[in-house]
mmCIF file of C-alpha atoms in Angstrom:
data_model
loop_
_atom_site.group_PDB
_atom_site.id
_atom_site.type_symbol
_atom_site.label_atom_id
_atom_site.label_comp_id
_atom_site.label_asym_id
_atom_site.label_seq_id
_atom_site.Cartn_x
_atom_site.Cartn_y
_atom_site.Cartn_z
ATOM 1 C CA UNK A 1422 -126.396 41.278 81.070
ATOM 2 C CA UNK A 1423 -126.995 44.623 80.329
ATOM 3 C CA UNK A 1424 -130.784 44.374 79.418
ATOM 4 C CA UNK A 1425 -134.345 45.276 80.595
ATOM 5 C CA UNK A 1426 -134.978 43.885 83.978
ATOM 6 C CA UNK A 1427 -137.497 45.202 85.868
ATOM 7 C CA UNK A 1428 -138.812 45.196 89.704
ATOM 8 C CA UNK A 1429 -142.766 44.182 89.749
ATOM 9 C CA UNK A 1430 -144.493 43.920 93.200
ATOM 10 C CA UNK A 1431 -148.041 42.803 94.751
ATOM 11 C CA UNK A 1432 -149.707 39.697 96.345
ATOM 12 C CA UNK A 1433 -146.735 37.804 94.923
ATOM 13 C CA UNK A 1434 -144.375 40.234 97.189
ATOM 14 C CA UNK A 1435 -141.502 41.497 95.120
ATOM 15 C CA UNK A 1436 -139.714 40.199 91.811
ATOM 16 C CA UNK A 1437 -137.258 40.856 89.172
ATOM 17 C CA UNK A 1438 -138.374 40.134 85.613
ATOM 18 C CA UNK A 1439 -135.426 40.147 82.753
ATOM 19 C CA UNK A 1440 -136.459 40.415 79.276
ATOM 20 C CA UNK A 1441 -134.249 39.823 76.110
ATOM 21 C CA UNK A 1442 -134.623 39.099 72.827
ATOM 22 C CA UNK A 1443 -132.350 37.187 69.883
ATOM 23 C CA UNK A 1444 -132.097 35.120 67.424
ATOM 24 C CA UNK A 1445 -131.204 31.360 67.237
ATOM 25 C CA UNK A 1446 -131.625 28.076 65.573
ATOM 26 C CA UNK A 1447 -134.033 25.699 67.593
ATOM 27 C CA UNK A 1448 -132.922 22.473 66.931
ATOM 28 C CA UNK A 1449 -135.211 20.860 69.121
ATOM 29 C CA UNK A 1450 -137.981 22.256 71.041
ATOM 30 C CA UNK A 1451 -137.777 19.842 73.853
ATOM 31 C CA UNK A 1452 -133.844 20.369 74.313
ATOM 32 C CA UNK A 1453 -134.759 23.735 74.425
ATOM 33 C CA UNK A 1454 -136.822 23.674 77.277
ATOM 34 C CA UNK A 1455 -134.813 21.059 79.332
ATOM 35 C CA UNK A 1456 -131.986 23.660 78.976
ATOM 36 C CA UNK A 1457 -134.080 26.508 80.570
ATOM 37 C CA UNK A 1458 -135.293 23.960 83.280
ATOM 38 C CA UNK A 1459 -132.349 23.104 83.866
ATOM 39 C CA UNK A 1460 -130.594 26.398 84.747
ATOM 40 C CA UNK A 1461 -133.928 28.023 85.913
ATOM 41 C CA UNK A 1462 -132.889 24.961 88.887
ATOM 42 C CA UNK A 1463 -129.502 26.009 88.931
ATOM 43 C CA UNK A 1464 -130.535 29.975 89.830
ATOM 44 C CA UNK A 1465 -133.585 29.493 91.586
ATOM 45 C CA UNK A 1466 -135.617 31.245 88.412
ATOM 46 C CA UNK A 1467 -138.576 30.826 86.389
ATOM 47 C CA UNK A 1468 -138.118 31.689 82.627
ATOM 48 C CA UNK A 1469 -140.211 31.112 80.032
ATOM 49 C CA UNK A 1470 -139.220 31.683 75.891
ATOM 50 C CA UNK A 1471 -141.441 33.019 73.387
ATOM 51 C CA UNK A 1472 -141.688 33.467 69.512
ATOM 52 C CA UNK A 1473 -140.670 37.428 69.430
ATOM 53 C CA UNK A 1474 -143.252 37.474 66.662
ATOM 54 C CA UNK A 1475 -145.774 37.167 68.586
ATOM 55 C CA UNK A 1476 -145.005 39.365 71.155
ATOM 56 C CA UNK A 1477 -146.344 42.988 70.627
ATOM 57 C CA UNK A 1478 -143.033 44.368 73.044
ATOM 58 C CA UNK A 1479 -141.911 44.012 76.422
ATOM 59 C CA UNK A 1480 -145.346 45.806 78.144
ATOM 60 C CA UNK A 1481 -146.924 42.353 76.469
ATOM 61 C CA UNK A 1482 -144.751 40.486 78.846
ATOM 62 C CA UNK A 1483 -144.798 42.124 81.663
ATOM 63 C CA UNK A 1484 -148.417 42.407 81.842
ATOM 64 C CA UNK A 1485 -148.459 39.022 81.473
ATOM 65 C CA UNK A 1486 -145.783 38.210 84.116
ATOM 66 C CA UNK A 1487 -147.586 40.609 86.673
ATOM 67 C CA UNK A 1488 -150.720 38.234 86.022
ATOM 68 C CA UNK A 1489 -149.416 35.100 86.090
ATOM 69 C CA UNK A 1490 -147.831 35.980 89.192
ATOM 70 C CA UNK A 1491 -151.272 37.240 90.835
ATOM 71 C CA UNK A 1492 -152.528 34.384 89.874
ATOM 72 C CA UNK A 1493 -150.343 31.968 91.414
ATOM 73 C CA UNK A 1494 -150.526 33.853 94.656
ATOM 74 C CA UNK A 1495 -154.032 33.688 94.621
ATOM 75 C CA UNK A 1496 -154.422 30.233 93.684
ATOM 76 C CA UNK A 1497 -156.161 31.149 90.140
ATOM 77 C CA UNK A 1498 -153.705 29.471 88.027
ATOM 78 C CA UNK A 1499 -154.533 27.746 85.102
ATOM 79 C CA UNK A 1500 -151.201 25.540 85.327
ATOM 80 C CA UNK A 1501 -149.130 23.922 88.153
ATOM 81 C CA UNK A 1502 -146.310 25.707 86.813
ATOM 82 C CA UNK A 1503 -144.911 29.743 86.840
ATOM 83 C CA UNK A 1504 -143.339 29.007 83.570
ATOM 84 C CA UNK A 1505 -146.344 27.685 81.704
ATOM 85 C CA UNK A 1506 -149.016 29.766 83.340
ATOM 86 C CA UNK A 1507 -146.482 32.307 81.629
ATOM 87 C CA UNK A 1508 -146.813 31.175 78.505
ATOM 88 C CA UNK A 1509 -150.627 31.146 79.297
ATOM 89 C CA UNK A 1510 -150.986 34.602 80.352
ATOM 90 C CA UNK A 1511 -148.281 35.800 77.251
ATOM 91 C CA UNK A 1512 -150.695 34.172 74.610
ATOM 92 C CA UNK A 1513 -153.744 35.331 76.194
ATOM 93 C CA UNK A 1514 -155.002 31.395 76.291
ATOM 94 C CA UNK A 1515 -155.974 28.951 79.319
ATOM 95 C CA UNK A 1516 -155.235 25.822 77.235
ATOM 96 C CA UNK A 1517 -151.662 24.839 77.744
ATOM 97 C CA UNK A 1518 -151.344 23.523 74.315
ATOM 98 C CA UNK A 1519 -152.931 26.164 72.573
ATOM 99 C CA UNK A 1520 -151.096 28.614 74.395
ATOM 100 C CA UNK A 1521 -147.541 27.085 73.589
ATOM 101 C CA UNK A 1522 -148.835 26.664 69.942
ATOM 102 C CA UNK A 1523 -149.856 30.491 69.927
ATOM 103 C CA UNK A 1524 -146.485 32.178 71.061
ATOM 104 C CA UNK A 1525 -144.264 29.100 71.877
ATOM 105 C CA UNK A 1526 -140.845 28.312 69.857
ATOM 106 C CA UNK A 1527 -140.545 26.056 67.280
ATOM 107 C CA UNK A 1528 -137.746 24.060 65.786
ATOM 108 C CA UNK A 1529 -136.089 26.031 63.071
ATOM 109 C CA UNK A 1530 -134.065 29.278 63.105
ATOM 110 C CA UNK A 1531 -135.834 32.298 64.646
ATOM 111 C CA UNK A 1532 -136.605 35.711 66.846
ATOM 112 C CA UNK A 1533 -137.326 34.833 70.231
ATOM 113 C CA UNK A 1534 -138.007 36.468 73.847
ATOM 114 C CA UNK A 1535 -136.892 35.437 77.070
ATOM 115 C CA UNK A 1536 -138.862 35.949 80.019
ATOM 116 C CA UNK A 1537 -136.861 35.137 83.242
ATOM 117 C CA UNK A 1538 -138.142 35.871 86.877
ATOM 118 C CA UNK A 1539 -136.432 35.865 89.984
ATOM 119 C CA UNK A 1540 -135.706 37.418 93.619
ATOM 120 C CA UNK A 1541 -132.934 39.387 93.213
ATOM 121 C CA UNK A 1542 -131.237 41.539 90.179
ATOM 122 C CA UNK A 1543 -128.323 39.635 90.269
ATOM 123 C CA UNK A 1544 -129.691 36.295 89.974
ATOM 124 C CA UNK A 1545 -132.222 36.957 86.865
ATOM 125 C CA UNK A 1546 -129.175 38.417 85.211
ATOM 126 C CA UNK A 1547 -126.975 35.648 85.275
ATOM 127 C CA UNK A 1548 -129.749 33.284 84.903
ATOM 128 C CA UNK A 1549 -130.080 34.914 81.599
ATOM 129 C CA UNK A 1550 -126.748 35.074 80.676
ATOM 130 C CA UNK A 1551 -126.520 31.798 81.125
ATOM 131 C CA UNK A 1552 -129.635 30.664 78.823
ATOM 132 C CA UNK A 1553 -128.327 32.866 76.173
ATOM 133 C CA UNK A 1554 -125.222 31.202 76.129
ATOM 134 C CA UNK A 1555 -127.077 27.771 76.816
ATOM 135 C CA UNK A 1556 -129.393 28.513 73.397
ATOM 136 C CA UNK A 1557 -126.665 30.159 71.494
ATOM 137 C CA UNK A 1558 -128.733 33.094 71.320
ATOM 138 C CA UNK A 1559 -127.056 36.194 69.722
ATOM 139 C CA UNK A 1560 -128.671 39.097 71.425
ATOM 140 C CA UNK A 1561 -130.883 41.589 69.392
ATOM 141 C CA UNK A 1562 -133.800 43.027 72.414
ATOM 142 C CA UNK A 1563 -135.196 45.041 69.246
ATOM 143 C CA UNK A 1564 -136.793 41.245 67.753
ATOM 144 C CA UNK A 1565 -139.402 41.767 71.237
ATOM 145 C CA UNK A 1566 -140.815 45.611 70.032
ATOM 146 C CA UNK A 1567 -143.737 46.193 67.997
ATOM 147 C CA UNK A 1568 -143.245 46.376 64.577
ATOM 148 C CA UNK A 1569 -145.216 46.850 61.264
ATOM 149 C CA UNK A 1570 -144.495 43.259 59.982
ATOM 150 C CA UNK A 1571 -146.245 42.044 63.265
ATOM 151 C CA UNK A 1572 -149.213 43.657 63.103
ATOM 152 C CA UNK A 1573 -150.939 40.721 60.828
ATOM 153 C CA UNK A 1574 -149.518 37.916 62.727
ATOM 154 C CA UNK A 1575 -150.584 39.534 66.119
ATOM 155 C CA UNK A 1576 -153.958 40.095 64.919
ATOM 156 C CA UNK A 1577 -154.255 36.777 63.816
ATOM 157 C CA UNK A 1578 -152.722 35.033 67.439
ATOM 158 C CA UNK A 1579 -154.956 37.082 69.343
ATOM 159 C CA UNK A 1580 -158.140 36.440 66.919
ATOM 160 C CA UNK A 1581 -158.570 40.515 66.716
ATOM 161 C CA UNK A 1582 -160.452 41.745 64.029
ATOM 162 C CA UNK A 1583 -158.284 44.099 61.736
ATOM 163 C CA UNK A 1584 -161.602 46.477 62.515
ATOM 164 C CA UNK A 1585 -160.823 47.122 66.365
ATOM 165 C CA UNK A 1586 -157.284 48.567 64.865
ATOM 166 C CA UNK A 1587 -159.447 51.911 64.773
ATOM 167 C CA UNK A 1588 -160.264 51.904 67.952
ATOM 168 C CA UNK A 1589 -156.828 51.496 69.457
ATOM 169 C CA UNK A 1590 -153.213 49.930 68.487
ATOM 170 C CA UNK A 1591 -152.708 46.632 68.132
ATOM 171 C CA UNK A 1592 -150.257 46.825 71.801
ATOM 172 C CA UNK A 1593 -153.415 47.630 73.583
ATOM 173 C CA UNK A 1594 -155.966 45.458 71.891
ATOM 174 C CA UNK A 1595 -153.116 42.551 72.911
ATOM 175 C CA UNK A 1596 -153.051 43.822 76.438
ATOM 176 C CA UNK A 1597 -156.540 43.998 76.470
ATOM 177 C CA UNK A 1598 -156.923 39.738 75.620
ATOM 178 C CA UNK A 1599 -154.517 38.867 78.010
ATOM 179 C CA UNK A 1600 -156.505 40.887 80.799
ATOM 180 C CA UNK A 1601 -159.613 39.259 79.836
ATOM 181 C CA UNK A 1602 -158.350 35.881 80.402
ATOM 182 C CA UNK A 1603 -158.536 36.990 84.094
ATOM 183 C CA UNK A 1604 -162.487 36.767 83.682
ATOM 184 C CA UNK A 1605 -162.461 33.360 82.471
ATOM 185 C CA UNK A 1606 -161.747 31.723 85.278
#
């Protein structure tokens, strides 16, 4: 996998994070997330998937890795799981449901983002070779960056009024919800 992988340290000691992005056709939600469980066993990974639409680029998700990860550490977790306190932290939301329902995937052909965290280079890397090949994912990382057409759906996900767009872009205003959920523990 040639890709963006990325070291991230603190309380949680050190880890690799690989993001990609593609497109695929989710047949069925549940499948889909058996399959990452399933190899996320085989490699000793945690990897979470995300609707790319509603991802305003790969600082969203590794700001929200770093936190979910600090939060595990520290025993502030909203979930029992790294993989859905992920999706917690990526949608800025402490209810599981509402979380998944902000940024998760849903059946149906789509952009997506993979989110895969490990110990070692070598191990997120094939672990996400292996889930692309698992989801049949054809591999554009371009579907994860911020771009004009996701301004309005990000605004909406992140209930930001269009106002606070003057104030600063809508990467920062994003970054800026998912820190706050910090403070409502």
């Amino acid at each position: 996998m040639a890709g963006i992988v990325y070291e991230l340290k603190g309380t949680f000691g050190k880890r690799v994070v690989g993001i990609v992005g593609g497109k695929t056709t989710v047949e069925g939600v549940d499948e889909v997330l058996e399959g990452l469980a399933r190899i996320d066993r085989k490699h000793g990974t945690v990897s979470q998937i995300f609707d790319a639409s509603r991802i305003a680029g790969k600082e969203h998700l590794l700001h929200a890795a770093r936190l979910a990860l600090i939060a595990q550490a520290t025993g502030k977790n909203f979930a029992s799981s790294l993989n859905i306190e992920l999706a917690c932290w990526v949608a800025g939301e402490r209810q599981i449901d509402r979380a998944l329902g902000k940024v998760g995937v849903r059946k149906g052909g789509m952009k997506i983002a993979i989110l895969t965290i490990g110990k070692t280079r070598s191990v997120v890397k094939r672990a996400v070779a292996n889930l692309m090949r698992e989801l049949g994912v054809k591999r554009y990382d371009d579907v994860i960056e911020l771009a004009p057409e996701k301004i309005a759906p990000l605004l909406n996900v992140f209930s930001i009024p269009k106002s606070e767009l003057g104030i600063a872009d809508i990467r920062k205003l994003v970054l800026e919800r998912i820190a706050l959920l910090s403070l409502q523990r």
